[in-house]
Amino acid sequence: MEYLKIENLRKTFGGVVAVDNVSFDVEQGTLLGIIGPNGSGKTTTVNLITGFLKPDSGKVLFKGRDIAGLRASKITNLGIGRTFQMVKPFYRLPAFKNLVVPLFSPRVKRMGGHYGEKDTLALDILEDIGFERDSAVPYKPASILPHGYLKRLEMARVIALQSELIVFDELYSGLTLAEVASISPMIEKLIETGKTIIMVEHRLKELFKIAHKIVVLDQGKKIAEGSPREIMKQPSVKKAYLGVEL
Amino acid sequence: MLVYGFINSVILMMIALGFSITFGISRVANFSHGGFYILGGILTWYGLIKLGLPYFLSAGLSIIIVGIIGAVMYRVVLVRLRGLELSEVIATFSLGIVILELLRGLGVFGYEFRNPVFIDGSVEIFGVGVGIQRIIIVCAGAVLLLILHVFVHHTKMGLAFRGVAQQEHTALSVGINPDQVSMLSLAMGSIMCALAAVLILPLGVISVDEGYDILIKALAVCIIGGLESTLGVLVAAFIIGYIEVLTSMYISSSLTSVIPLACMLVILLIRPSGIFGKSKEIEERV
């Protein structure tokens, strides 16, 4: 049985077919990259998997169970976490309180604990992800944090949630090379600890270094699938990205 | 004057708090607020006078019933209208009118419809005689604010509430069901509304028309203070509360009912999002 199996997923908005019969599998403990030009249906696919959109047809089988169309909060509690392309922190909460919210979710409920106790745990997670613990940064409201920190906060949220399948929607966008270089090892570490990851990404060079498999979407359709090495050689991929046959 | 202005302000605050809490969390403007208020009062009256229940049991039951009605209203009606603000207002306002006019049809009118005060008597504060009921209201108002503060800032459900209020999508992504939170926020707002009714109505007669009055007052306080801001509600209640008392003392008591609306208009002109409003000013919106 596949860990995550996407079967003939389809979603239309009015007359536009955003995702058109897309199918692919993700093996447990691997990193799948989803790439494609703007408007190719990557984020829509993420939203369909994580329950933020309901598919018109098709299945999302997570450990054999069809989760397509379930409420997003339910899917989260089944163990699928996601980040947002446009960062969405709880702006008026301090950075560490942003993590206390997921720490209280039903998903991590079995850890027990009361209000206040989770603060230390949240600070630990933030420290691991590069918030200087002894500085004021973790205590500042999210609204005044720089973009790099907010991206890391998005990531910290799914770590706090203890999701087993994590979907990163353009985690690297807007980050400097140095920031990407510091985050990539963290993602590799997540894989080592047994997590499964789907990354939607435009930063191909960085993605290809850590991905096990790549799915290429173009205008809602899957046009290629394979290892990063295979994908780089595909003429159809270059055509989708550059608009010309090279 | 000082004392009565203070009491009047606390009363306004209690009336507006339920409306503000619901809106702050779920963005539902509950226009059945006035209906719930009178319903809370009349249920208490019914339990106390007609069924002969003890006062506190009757009051407690009415508060719970109104809370349940608020939750059911969300579950059955509002959940289908989420995001359609105008429809939400129409739906809640309709329910409010149905409640109020139904009560009118049932013959709720006249002097017999009044709840007794909790404890009779009065004490003297700064040389002014003040009924004990009014003192109870002020104490209850302070306790309510305190409980609310602790709830929102120091409990995990309060944290979930704030999460939903600030970023609904992210709340969903960490496993919070916003519909559940919104339903609870309506229940909470309704409970606070009924609680205010139980405390305040013994000062006068329960009348259907007051239901509409209460809604307008709650709206005025919330809009002046800035919707969703509890601090705003507090400040606005005091501004209106004192202006009302000053007006009735120095100008004419028949003008007091105009005051909240006049204040509201002035605020809308100079600062459309209210004193502590977080939404953008008009220039920024364009």
Tab-separated table of N, CA, C and O in Angstrom, chain B residues 49-139:
chain	number	residue	atom	x	y	z
B	49	ILE	N	-41.515	34.022	38.245
B	49	ILE	CA	-42.880	34.388	38.618
B	49	ILE	C	-43.867	33.266	38.320
B	49	ILE	O	-44.702	32.909	39.155
B	50	LYS	N	-43.781	32.695	37.087
B	50	LYS	CA	-44.788	31.718	36.685
B	50	LYS	C	-44.488	30.323	37.209
B	50	LYS	O	-45.376	29.588	37.605
B	51	LEU	N	-43.210	29.923	37.149
B	51	LEU	CA	-42.875	28.564	37.596
B	51	LEU	C	-42.456	28.522	39.053
B	51	LEU	O	-42.313	27.456	39.630
B	52	GLY	N	-42.199	29.684	39.595
B	52	GLY	CA	-41.833	29.741	40.996
B	52	GLY	C	-40.467	29.166	41.329
B	52	GLY	O	-40.219	28.704	42.431
B	53	LEU	N	-39.553	29.186	40.324
B	53	LEU	CA	-38.190	28.706	40.592
B	53	LEU	C	-37.454	29.731	41.439
B	53	LEU	O	-37.800	30.906	41.438
B	54	PRO	N	-36.425	29.283	42.148
B	54	PRO	CA	-35.574	30.255	42.849
B	54	PRO	C	-34.943	31.222	41.841
B	54	PRO	O	-34.683	30.835	40.693
B	55	TYR	N	-34.684	32.443	42.272
B	55	TYR	CA	-34.191	33.476	41.363
B	55	TYR	C	-32.944	33.043	40.601
B	55	TYR	O	-32.875	33.109	39.379
B	56	PHE	N	-31.947	32.547	41.351
B	56	PHE	CA	-30.671	32.271	40.696
B	56	PHE	C	-30.754	31.086	39.748
B	56	PHE	O	-30.116	31.066	38.699
B	57	LEU	N	-31.586	30.107	40.096
B	57	LEU	CA	-31.789	28.974	39.200
B	57	LEU	C	-32.437	29.459	37.904
B	57	LEU	O	-32.001	29.147	36.800
B	58	SER	N	-33.471	30.251	38.067
B	58	SER	CA	-34.197	30.760	36.908
B	58	SER	C	-33.284	31.604	36.019
B	58	SER	O	-33.265	31.455	34.793
B	59	ALA	N	-32.495	32.470	36.652
B	59	ALA	CA	-31.580	33.316	35.886
B	59	ALA	C	-30.528	32.466	35.175
B	59	ALA	O	-30.253	32.651	33.986
B	60	GLY	N	-29.970	31.511	35.920
B	60	GLY	CA	-28.940	30.644	35.345
B	60	GLY	C	-29.473	29.873	34.152
B	60	GLY	O	-28.830	29.798	33.096
B	61	LEU	N	-30.666	29.312	34.314
B	61	LEU	CA	-31.258	28.550	33.222
B	61	LEU	C	-31.489	29.434	31.993
B	61	LEU	O	-31.193	29.023	30.867
B	62	SER	N	-32.007	30.642	32.218
B	62	SER	CA	-32.259	31.529	31.071
B	62	SER	C	-30.964	31.837	30.336
B	62	SER	O	-30.924	31.854	29.099
B	63	ILE	N	-29.905	32.088	31.107
B	63	ILE	CA	-28.624	32.404	30.472
B	63	ILE	C	-28.164	31.228	29.620
B	63	ILE	O	-27.734	31.388	28.476
B	64	ILE	N	-28.297	30.026	30.170
B	64	ILE	CA	-27.870	28.841	29.430
B	64	ILE	C	-28.723	28.654	28.170
B	64	ILE	O	-28.213	28.385	27.087
B	65	ILE	N	-30.033	28.835	28.329
B	65	ILE	CA	-30.928	28.655	27.169
B	65	ILE	C	-30.562	29.640	26.057
B	65	ILE	O	-30.442	29.262	24.891
B	66	VAL	N	-30.341	30.896	26.430
B	66	VAL	CA	-29.991	31.894	25.412
B	66	VAL	C	-28.656	31.527	24.753
B	66	VAL	O	-28.503	31.644	23.526
B	67	GLY	N	-27.709	31.052	25.552
B	67	GLY	CA	-26.429	30.618	24.997
B	67	GLY	C	-26.618	29.510	23.982
B	67	GLY	O	-26.019	29.514	22.908
B	68	ILE	N	-27.477	28.547	24.318
B	68	ILE	CA	-27.726	27.433	23.405
B	68	ILE	C	-28.387	27.941	22.116
B	68	ILE	O	-28.028	27.528	21.021
B	69	ILE	N	-29.327	28.878	22.274
B	69	ILE	CA	-29.977	29.427	21.076
B	69	ILE	C	-28.934	30.082	20.170
B	69	ILE	O	-28.950	29.906	18.950
B	70	GLY	N	-27.991	30.811	20.776
B	70	GLY	CA	-26.926	31.433	19.987
B	70	GLY	C	-26.121	30.397	19.230
B	70	GLY	O	-25.852	30.542	18.036
B	71	ALA	N	-25.747	29.324	19.912
B	71	ALA	CA	-24.950	28.267	19.280
B	71	ALA	C	-25.746	27.590	18.170
B	71	ALA	O	-25.235	27.344	17.075
B	72	VAL	N	-27.014	27.312	18.442
B	72	VAL	CA	-27.851	26.644	17.435
B	72	VAL	C	-28.025	27.546	16.220
B	72	VAL	O	-27.979	27.093	15.075
B	73	MET	N	-28.185	28.861	16.477
B	73	MET	CA	-28.328	29.790	15.362
B	73	MET	C	-27.101	29.697	14.445
B	73	MET	O	-27.221	29.709	13.221
B	74	TYR	N	-25.911	29.571	15.046
B	74	TYR	CA	-24.718	29.436	14.209
B	74	TYR	C	-24.732	28.120	13.454
B	74	TYR	O	-24.541	28.061	12.250
B	75	ARG	N	-24.976	27.055	14.185
B	75	ARG	CA	-24.894	25.706	13.634
B	75	ARG	C	-25.891	25.494	12.478
B	75	ARG	O	-25.584	24.863	11.477
B	76	VAL	N	-27.087	26.043	12.640
B	76	VAL	CA	-28.145	25.760	11.671
B	76	VAL	C	-28.147	26.784	10.531
B	76	VAL	O	-28.259	26.431	9.371
B	77	VAL	N	-27.986	28.061	10.882
B	77	VAL	CA	-28.156	29.098	9.868
B	77	VAL	C	-26.827	29.689	9.417
B	77	VAL	O	-26.450	29.614	8.253
B	78	LEU	N	-26.079	30.255	10.373
B	78	LEU	CA	-24.926	31.068	10.000
B	78	LEU	C	-23.831	30.276	9.316
B	78	LEU	O	-23.116	30.796	8.470
B	79	VAL	N	-23.710	28.992	9.649
B	79	VAL	CA	-22.641	28.183	9.077
B	79	VAL	C	-22.774	28.137	7.556
B	79	VAL	O	-21.806	28.008	6.819
B	80	ARG	N	-24.012	28.280	7.070
B	80	ARG	CA	-24.225	28.272	5.620
B	80	ARG	C	-23.961	29.627	4.994
B	80	ARG	O	-23.917	29.765	3.773
B	81	LEU	N	-23.857	30.660	5.789
B	81	LEU	CA	-23.738	32.022	5.263
B	81	LEU	C	-22.353	32.608	5.491
B	81	LEU	O	-22.139	33.793	5.249
B	82	ARG	N	-21.407	31.796	5.987
B	82	ARG	CA	-20.111	32.358	6.359
B	82	ARG	C	-19.511	33.202	5.243
B	82	ARG	O	-19.477	32.786	4.085
B	83	GLY	N	-19.047	34.384	5.625
B	83	GLY	CA	-18.385	35.249	4.660
B	83	GLY	C	-19.347	36.185	3.937
B	83	GLY	O	-18.940	37.211	3.412
B	84	LEU	N	-20.625	35.843	3.913
B	84	LEU	CA	-21.609	36.744	3.291
B	84	LEU	C	-22.125	37.669	4.384
B	84	LEU	O	-23.124	37.385	5.025
B	85	GLU	N	-21.399	38.766	4.595
B	85	GLU	CA	-21.669	39.576	5.782
B	85	GLU	C	-23.096	40.113	5.819
B	85	GLU	O	-23.755	40.101	6.854
B	86	LEU	N	-23.554	40.573	4.654
B	86	LEU	CA	-24.889	41.163	4.624
B	86	LEU	C	-25.935	40.101	4.980
B	86	LEU	O	-26.868	40.358	5.757
B	87	SER	N	-25.763	38.902	4.429
B	87	SER	CA	-26.711	37.825	4.733
B	87	SER	C	-26.684	37.476	6.219
B	87	SER	O	-27.721	37.195	6.816
B	88	GLU	N	-25.489	37.507	6.797
B	88	GLU	CA	-25.380	37.217	8.232
B	88	GLU	C	-26.171	38.232	9.040
B	88	GLU	O	-26.904	37.880	9.965
B	89	VAL	N	-26.015	39.507	8.658
B	89	VAL	CA	-26.726	40.559	9.381
B	89	VAL	C	-28.236	40.377	9.222
B	89	VAL	O	-28.992	40.440	10.186
B	90	ILE	N	-28.652	40.098	7.980
B	90	ILE	CA	-30.093	39.929	7.737
B	90	ILE	C	-30.627	38.756	8.549
B	90	ILE	O	-31.670	38.856	9.202
B	91	ALA	N	-29.888	37.649	8.532
B	91	ALA	CA	-30.351	36.452	9.241
B	91	ALA	C	-30.460	36.699	10.736
B	91	ALA	O	-31.480	36.385	11.365
B	92	THR	N	-29.403	37.300	11.323
B	92	THR	CA	-29.442	37.498	12.772
B	92	THR	C	-30.480	38.550	13.145
B	92	THR	O	-31.198	38.397	14.131
B	93	PHE	N	-30.578	39.592	12.322
B	93	PHE	CA	-31.551	40.636	12.619
B	93	PHE	C	-32.973	40.068	12.545
B	93	PHE	O	-33.816	40.366	13.390
B	94	SER	N	-33.204	39.208	11.534
B	94	SER	CA	-34.534	38.592	11.413
B	94	SER	C	-34.865	37.801	12.660
B	94	SER	O	-35.973	37.909	13.204
B	95	LEU	N	-33.903	36.995	13.106
B	95	LEU	CA	-34.160	36.197	14.299
B	95	LEU	C	-34.487	37.095	15.486
B	95	LEU	O	-35.411	36.825	16.264
B	96	GLY	N	-33.716	38.205	15.590
B	96	GLY	CA	-33.971	39.148	16.673
B	96	GLY	C	-35.390	39.695	16.612
B	96	GLY	O	-36.097	39.749	17.624
B	97	ILE	N	-35.805	40.067	15.390
B	97	ILE	CA	-37.161	40.621	15.236
B	97	ILE	C	-38.205	39.561	15.568
B	97	ILE	O	-39.188	39.833	16.254
B	98	VAL	N	-37.959	38.329	15.097
B	98	VAL	CA	-38.906	37.245	15.380
B	98	VAL	C	-39.072	37.082	16.888
B	98	VAL	O	-40.193	37.022	17.402
B	99	ILE	N	-37.958	37.044	17.603
B	99	ILE	CA	-38.035	36.876	19.054
B	99	ILE	C	-38.823	38.023	19.687
B	99	ILE	O	-39.765	37.813	20.453
B	100	LEU	N	-38.434	39.258	19.309
B	100	LEU	CA	-39.054	40.420	19.948
B	100	LEU	C	-40.545	40.516	19.628
B	100	LEU	O	-41.373	40.725	20.515
B	101	GLU	N	-40.888	40.346	18.342
B	101	GLU	CA	-42.290	40.509	17.968
B	101	GLU	C	-43.151	39.354	18.469
B	101	GLU	O	-44.332	39.519	18.753
B	102	LEU	N	-42.516	38.171	18.574
B	102	LEU	CA	-43.232	37.029	19.144
B	102	LEU	C	-43.591	37.333	20.598
B	102	LEU	O	-44.721	37.089	21.044
B	103	LEU	N	-42.633	37.901	21.302
B	103	LEU	CA	-42.884	38.254	22.703
B	103	LEU	C	-43.973	39.319	22.787
B	103	LEU	O	-44.855	39.264	23.650
B	104	ARG	N	-43.940	40.272	21.857
B	104	ARG	CA	-44.974	41.302	21.838
B	104	ARG	C	-46.334	40.648	21.592
B	104	ARG	O	-47.316	40.947	22.277
B	105	GLY	N	-46.351	39.707	20.629
B	105	GLY	CA	-47.590	39.002	20.317
B	105	GLY	C	-48.117	38.212	21.503
B	105	GLY	O	-49.319	38.073	21.693
B	106	LEU	N	-47.196	37.694	22.291
B	106	LEU	CA	-47.598	36.914	23.460
B	106	LEU	C	-48.060	37.817	24.600
B	106	LEU	O	-48.418	37.346	25.669
B	107	GLY	N	-47.982	39.116	24.369
B	107	GLY	CA	-48.526	40.046	25.345
B	107	GLY	C	-47.539	40.531	26.390
B	107	GLY	O	-47.922	40.858	27.513
B	108	VAL	N	-46.253	40.553	26.008
B	108	VAL	CA	-45.285	41.086	26.964
B	108	VAL	C	-45.328	42.608	26.903
B	108	VAL	O	-44.749	43.225	26.016
B	109	PHE	N	-46.101	43.192	27.753
B	109	PHE	CA	-46.203	44.636	27.772
B	109	PHE	C	-46.801	45.043	29.118
B	109	PHE	O	-47.804	44.499	29.555
B	110	GLY	N	-46.133	45.956	29.756
B	110	GLY	CA	-46.753	46.466	30.976
B	110	GLY	C	-45.898	46.284	32.218
B	110	GLY	O	-44.813	45.691	32.174
B	111	TYR	N	-46.440	46.808	33.284
B	111	TYR	CA	-45.675	46.933	34.512
B	111	TYR	C	-45.438	45.598	35.209
B	111	TYR	O	-44.488	45.440	35.962
B	112	GLU	N	-46.320	44.607	34.924
B	112	GLU	CA	-46.149	43.331	35.626
B	112	GLU	C	-44.877	42.604	35.186
B	112	GLU	O	-44.353	41.764	35.897
B	113	PHE	N	-44.393	42.930	33.978
B	113	PHE	CA	-43.204	42.239	33.492
B	113	PHE	C	-41.943	42.911	34.005
B	113	PHE	O	-41.298	43.676	33.305
B	114	ARG	N	-41.642	42.636	35.244
B	114	ARG	CA	-40.378	43.161	35.751
B	114	ARG	C	-39.783	42.172	36.727
B	114	ARG	O	-40.483	41.503	37.472
B	115	ASN	N	-38.445	42.051	36.632
B	115	ASN	CA	-37.747	41.182	37.565
B	115	ASN	C	-37.408	41.970	38.814
B	115	ASN	O	-37.021	43.134	38.721
B	116	PRO	N	-37.551	41.332	39.964
B	116	PRO	CA	-37.186	42.043	41.192
B	116	PRO	C	-35.670	42.235	41.277
B	116	PRO	O	-34.912	41.510	40.638
B	117	VAL	N	-35.258	43.207	42.050
B	117	VAL	CA	-33.819	43.368	42.279
B	117	VAL	C	-33.331	42.223	43.152
B	117	VAL	O	-34.124	41.579	43.846
B	118	PHE	N	-32.030	41.929	43.077
B	118	PHE	CA	-31.480	40.810	43.838
B	118	PHE	C	-31.602	41.073	45.336
B	118	PHE	O	-32.094	40.272	46.098
B	119	ILE	N	-31.094	42.228	45.719
B	119	ILE	CA	-31.154	42.615	47.130
B	119	ILE	C	-31.708	44.033	47.177
B	119	ILE	O	-31.212	44.919	46.466
B	120	ASP	N	-32.739	44.215	47.975
B	120	ASP	CA	-33.330	45.547	48.063
B	120	ASP	C	-32.458	46.435	48.947
B	120	ASP	O	-31.689	45.966	49.769
B	121	GLY	N	-32.599	47.714	48.740
B	121	GLY	CA	-31.882	48.625	49.620
B	121	GLY	C	-30.885	49.467	48.853
B	121	GLY	O	-30.694	49.311	47.649
B	122	SER	N	-30.277	50.393	49.584
B	122	SER	CA	-29.294	51.237	48.920
B	122	SER	C	-28.229	51.654	49.919
B	122	SER	O	-28.417	51.574	51.132
B	123	VAL	N	-27.095	52.026	49.377
B	123	VAL	CA	-26.035	52.539	50.243
B	123	VAL	C	-25.620	53.912	49.737
B	123	VAL	O	-25.946	54.292	48.618
B	124	GLU	N	-24.879	54.607	50.567
B	124	GLU	CA	-24.485	55.950	50.185
B	124	GLU	C	-23.026	55.961	49.745
B	124	GLU	O	-22.146	55.458	50.445
B	125	ILE	N	-22.763	56.459	48.523
B	125	ILE	CA	-21.402	56.574	48.035
B	125	ILE	C	-21.165	58.017	47.653
B	125	ILE	O	-21.905	58.575	46.828
B	126	PHE	N	-20.134	58.638	48.190
B	126	PHE	CA	-19.849	60.054	47.964
B	126	PHE	C	-21.106	60.905	48.154
B	126	PHE	O	-21.377	61.815	47.364
B	127	GLY	N	-21.886	60.572	49.135
B	127	GLY	CA	-23.067	61.369	49.427
B	127	GLY	C	-24.247	61.115	48.501
B	127	GLY	O	-25.234	61.821	48.548
B	128	VAL	N	-24.143	60.096	47.637
B	128	VAL	CA	-25.257	59.791	46.744
B	128	VAL	C	-25.815	58.429	47.117
B	128	VAL	O	-25.072	57.480	47.352
B	129	GLY	N	-27.123	58.310	47.184
B	129	GLY	CA	-27.732	57.023	47.456
B	129	GLY	C	-27.718	56.167	46.206
B	129	GLY	O	-28.163	56.587	45.144
B	130	VAL	N	-27.171	54.954	46.325
B	130	VAL	CA	-27.077	54.068	45.161
B	130	VAL	C	-27.706	52.725	45.517
B	130	VAL	O	-27.369	52.121	46.540
B	131	GLY	N	-28.623	52.253	44.659
B	131	GLY	CA	-29.263	50.957	44.889
B	131	GLY	C	-28.243	49.828	44.846
B	131	GLY	O	-27.284	49.885	44.073
B	132	ILE	N	-28.490	48.829	45.691
B	132	ILE	CA	-27.530	47.728	45.750
B	132	ILE	C	-27.441	46.993	44.410
B	132	ILE	O	-26.377	46.546	44.002
B	133	GLN	N	-28.577	46.912	43.692
B	133	GLN	CA	-28.564	46.271	42.379
B	133	GLN	C	-27.503	46.901	41.471
B	133	GLN	O	-26.762	46.221	40.776
B	134	ARG	N	-27.422	48.229	41.522
B	134	ARG	CA	-26.442	48.922	40.671
B	134	ARG	C	-25.018	48.585	41.092
B	134	ARG	O	-24.121	48.458	40.250
B	135	ILE	N	-24.828	48.428	42.379
B	135	ILE	CA	-23.494	48.063	42.858
B	135	ILE	C	-23.144	46.648	42.400
B	135	ILE	O	-22.027	46.372	41.962
B	136	ILE	N	-24.146	45.767	42.471
B	136	ILE	CA	-23.918	44.399	41.982
B	136	ILE	C	-23.532	44.432	40.508
B	136	ILE	O	-22.621	43.725	40.065
B	137	ILE	N	-24.208	45.286	39.733
B	137	ILE	CA	-23.907	45.378	38.298
B	137	ILE	C	-22.452	45.787	38.082
B	137	ILE	O	-21.739	45.184	37.274
B	138	VAL	N	-22.021	46.793	38.820
B	138	VAL	CA	-20.645	47.268	38.653
B	138	VAL	C	-19.652	46.169	39.009
B	138	VAL	O	-18.697	45.911	38.271
B	139	CYS	N	-19.902	45.484	40.121
B	139	CYS	CA	-18.993	44.403	40.524
B	139	CYS	C	-18.984	43.300	39.461
B	139	CYS	O	-17.928	42.816	39.049
